[in-house]
XYZ file of C-alpha atoms in Angstrom:
295
model
C 79.213 65.127 88.489
C 83.054 64.244 88.743
C 85.632 66.865 88.634
C 87.933 66.771 85.666
C 91.314 68.115 84.962
C 92.419 69.705 81.813
C 95.721 67.516 81.342
C 95.549 64.143 79.791
C 97.062 61.778 77.385
C 95.415 58.905 75.417
C 96.045 56.571 72.340
C 93.949 54.147 70.466
C 94.915 51.775 67.422
C 92.429 50.470 64.757
C 92.598 48.829 61.153
C 90.284 48.614 58.337
C 91.026 46.669 54.999
C 94.635 47.629 53.988
C 94.825 50.608 56.340
C 96.268 50.735 60.058
C 95.898 53.843 61.927
C 96.886 55.162 65.305
C 95.301 58.192 67.300
C 97.464 60.166 69.775
C 95.323 62.818 72.048
C 97.257 65.206 74.463
C 95.330 67.758 76.498
C 96.581 70.883 78.180
C 95.312 73.789 80.127
C 93.414 76.628 78.270
C 90.902 79.320 79.133
C 88.402 77.609 76.682
C 88.173 74.651 74.469
C 89.985 74.144 71.168
C 90.606 70.780 69.265
C 93.676 71.163 67.014
C 93.956 68.055 64.491
C 96.739 66.900 62.395
C 95.402 64.555 59.655
C 97.182 62.778 56.619
C 96.246 64.234 53.297
C 92.853 63.023 52.229
C 91.468 62.180 55.777
C 90.076 65.577 56.355
C 86.375 64.216 56.107
C 86.489 63.113 59.669
C 87.584 66.417 61.268
C 84.143 67.964 61.379
C 82.531 65.031 63.209
C 85.682 64.610 65.598
C 85.284 68.389 66.565
C 81.548 68.047 67.283
C 82.141 64.956 69.374
C 84.856 66.310 71.427
C 82.998 69.601 71.957
C 80.170 67.543 73.493
C 82.218 65.968 76.212
C 84.872 68.452 77.035
C 84.407 72.049 78.207
C 87.932 73.428 78.431
C 91.477 72.731 77.357
C 93.438 72.523 74.247
C 93.509 69.184 72.679
C 96.007 68.166 70.240
C 94.855 65.087 68.082
C 97.276 63.312 65.751
C 96.263 60.644 63.339
C 98.954 58.331 61.646
C 97.693 56.043 58.930
C 99.686 53.336 56.986
C 98.687 51.274 54.230
C 99.731 47.627 53.777
C 100.346 45.936 50.511
C 100.489 49.170 48.756
C 103.623 48.916 46.534
C 104.371 52.116 44.456
C 105.478 51.717 40.807
C 107.917 53.671 38.659
C 107.144 55.493 35.617
C 109.116 57.120 33.087
C 107.807 60.489 31.888
C 108.453 59.920 28.265
C 107.652 63.701 27.325
C 110.275 65.101 29.881
C 112.798 62.567 28.621
C 112.513 63.215 24.857
C 112.802 66.946 25.572
C 115.950 66.514 27.543
C 117.533 64.084 24.986
C 116.680 66.818 22.071
C 118.349 69.489 24.201
C 121.507 67.258 24.717
C 121.530 66.704 20.993
C 121.626 70.188 20.098
C 124.294 70.899 22.793
C 126.339 68.067 21.272
C 126.689 69.888 18.023
C 128.046 73.214 19.779
C 130.309 71.815 22.652
C 132.674 69.024 23.177
C 130.952 67.032 25.770
C 130.499 63.493 26.629
C 126.942 62.081 25.774
C 124.639 61.838 28.739
C 124.335 58.363 30.460
C 121.160 56.597 31.205
C 122.081 57.159 34.992
C 122.584 60.860 34.421
C 119.183 61.044 32.465
C 117.121 59.221 35.066
C 118.744 61.346 37.838
C 117.201 64.545 36.349
C 114.138 65.763 38.211
C 110.713 64.898 36.575
C 112.088 61.990 34.359
C 111.201 59.271 36.999
C 107.963 59.511 38.580
C 106.774 57.490 41.704
C 103.093 56.288 41.037
C 101.121 55.506 44.269
C 98.666 52.474 43.841
C 95.030 53.357 43.316
C 92.899 53.237 46.337
C 89.395 51.465 46.322
C 86.660 54.311 47.212
C 84.787 51.604 49.476
C 87.813 50.585 51.370
C 88.640 54.398 51.883
C 85.371 55.066 53.204
C 85.151 52.092 55.440
C 88.635 53.042 56.688
C 87.587 56.635 57.583
C 84.606 55.399 59.445
C 86.582 53.049 61.445
C 89.196 55.873 62.173
C 86.196 58.057 63.388
C 85.180 55.223 65.853
C 88.774 54.857 66.921
C 88.965 58.521 67.839
C 85.859 58.063 69.970
C 87.702 55.321 72.064
C 90.745 57.667 72.361
C 88.636 60.421 73.429
C 86.727 58.377 75.926
C 90.245 57.183 77.267
C 91.382 60.962 77.380
C 88.026 61.902 79.345
C 88.700 58.973 81.860
C 92.278 60.200 82.506
C 91.306 63.679 83.093
C 88.440 62.641 85.550
C 90.954 60.375 87.517
C 93.244 63.560 87.790
C 90.258 65.590 88.666
C 89.457 63.412 91.621
C 93.002 63.906 92.973
C 92.648 67.586 92.365
C 89.313 67.485 94.448
C 91.057 66.041 97.368
C 93.869 68.586 97.365
C 91.267 71.454 96.998
C 89.283 70.176 99.919
C 92.533 69.977 102.098
C 93.312 73.596 101.249
C 89.858 74.490 102.300
C 90.555 72.757 105.543
C 93.744 74.719 105.856
C 92.294 77.997 105.216
C 89.133 77.349 107.643
C 91.894 76.307 110.402
C 93.834 79.567 109.877
C 90.589 81.630 109.877
C 89.774 80.083 113.252
C 93.295 80.886 114.393
C 92.894 84.499 113.437
C 89.387 84.628 115.160
C 90.932 83.403 118.264
C 94.089 85.471 118.131
C 94.502 87.359 121.550
C 95.499 90.640 119.726
C 91.922 90.779 118.411
C 90.385 90.783 121.921
C 88.894 94.074 122.954
C 90.869 94.284 126.078
C 94.125 93.697 124.177
C 93.212 96.382 121.600
C 92.133 98.762 124.391
C 95.371 98.185 126.286
C 97.470 98.752 123.103
C 95.650 102.013 122.188
C 95.973 103.140 125.947
C 99.615 102.861 125.804
C 99.995 104.802 122.527
C 97.706 107.573 123.874
C 99.479 107.701 127.203
C 102.893 108.050 125.198
C 101.473 110.922 123.100
C 100.060 112.821 126.220
C 103.559 112.321 127.884
C 105.343 113.943 125.047
C 103.102 116.835 124.468
C 100.560 118.893 126.355
C 98.769 119.947 123.115
C 96.782 116.775 122.549
C 92.956 116.896 123.400
C 92.220 113.725 125.501
C 88.735 113.600 124.402
C 89.683 113.924 120.545
C 92.209 111.246 121.094
C 89.689 109.012 122.590
C 87.321 109.516 119.443
C 90.350 108.653 117.096
C 91.234 105.467 119.405
C 87.511 104.354 118.786
C 87.951 105.126 115.127
C 91.145 103.132 114.883
C 89.635 100.160 116.764
C 86.865 99.992 114.422
C 89.007 100.094 111.336
C 91.276 97.383 112.671
C 88.348 94.955 113.230
C 88.395 91.897 110.686
C 85.110 90.592 111.745
C 83.453 91.120 108.508
C 86.413 89.762 106.396
C 86.534 86.504 108.600
C 82.681 86.192 108.138
C 83.178 86.445 104.243
C 85.921 84.027 104.310
C 83.840 81.439 106.239
C 81.188 82.018 103.547
C 83.672 81.518 100.614
C 84.840 78.335 102.429
C 81.207 76.930 102.372
C 80.446 78.049 98.861
C 83.933 76.260 97.673
C 82.980 73.205 99.474
C 79.567 73.121 97.809
C 80.901 73.768 94.297
C 83.662 71.100 94.596
C 80.892 68.579 95.995
C 78.675 69.174 93.009
C 81.565 68.649 90.444
C 81.464 69.201 86.687
C 83.305 72.009 84.788
C 83.889 74.347 87.742
C 87.164 75.824 87.072
C 86.171 79.250 86.174
C 84.014 79.607 89.285
C 86.691 78.319 91.642
C 89.164 80.773 90.195
C 86.872 83.575 90.638
C 86.425 82.488 94.326
C 90.051 82.166 94.683
C 90.496 85.820 93.732
C 87.713 86.601 96.550
C 89.625 84.627 98.992
C 92.790 86.586 98.301
C 91.164 90.001 98.589
C 89.825 89.250 101.962
C 92.910 87.898 103.344
C 94.917 90.931 101.956
C 92.375 93.278 103.803
C 92.923 91.232 107.043
C 96.641 91.610 106.685
C 96.415 95.251 106.018
C 94.150 95.875 109.029
C 96.124 93.679 111.517
C 98.144 95.668 114.087
C 99.054 92.393 115.865
C 102.243 90.387 114.860
C 100.759 86.887 115.540
C 97.477 88.016 113.530
C 99.685 89.381 110.711
C 101.532 85.972 110.407
C 98.525 84.133 110.489
C 97.153 86.386 107.602
C 100.271 85.647 105.620
C 100.211 81.953 106.136
C 96.611 81.988 105.001
C 97.531 84.057 101.840
C 100.012 81.284 100.953
C 97.462 78.476 101.259
C 95.021 80.654 99.126
C 97.733 80.896 96.300
C 98.101 77.129 96.428
C 94.499 76.743 96.094
C 94.367 79.125 93.110
C 97.212 77.320 91.354
C 95.411 73.939 91.558
C 92.287 75.470 90.369
C 93.977 76.404 87.244
C 94.118 72.842 86.268
C 90.421 72.049 86.572
C 88.161 72.057 83.646
């Protein structure tokens, strides 16, 4: 299965009878899946099927879907509300007998809210049903385009993640070969520290210091951490190779990488090994950031 990003954009156009419509879909990162639709009044019938279909092909991401509809040859007509107009005229007649005022003009009467009404043309039920069916089919087209764009971005993300795995593996091998990890180097460094302590005081027990040195050397060993990092690299490559909605799994794996690298840095007593660990930590963070974009 192909990898898929959670970001994308798509449009589709369509027409049916007197209706012309356009879909605009935009997808952004999210922990789960959510389809948020904005539809014109009277077009809510297509929402349920659209959400069901989108949920079948998308696993994560928030998708904003906007439908714009225009109706051609639909000329609105103007109608006078006779009851409202008559009521206003009666009130004007009553006031005319009480105050000295100019009689209301036609323009003034028509400007009063409620006197003039805009009447939309009646729609044909068969035409409306056909248009909604065509709009639903057009949504399928936009959704397919969105899925295609997300998959193309997913391919690019897959290459980036594989490169990050290669970098982490290279740095792990560099840490493995660090001169400061060699037993002789550790032994020499500890011998210098013990000699300095013995020279500064005669109260240190050489046998006890030897035991403490062994414990310090054991705690400084990062063999287990490097083995786990190698295991995580193999697992990440396998997951990326299989594809599909793997974002959550890789995000968890990125946390495991970070934990092991932090332990390597905290155990290190060699400047070169510490620098290698910090460089690896930076690459792991880059890996984690890119994983956030995966479905």
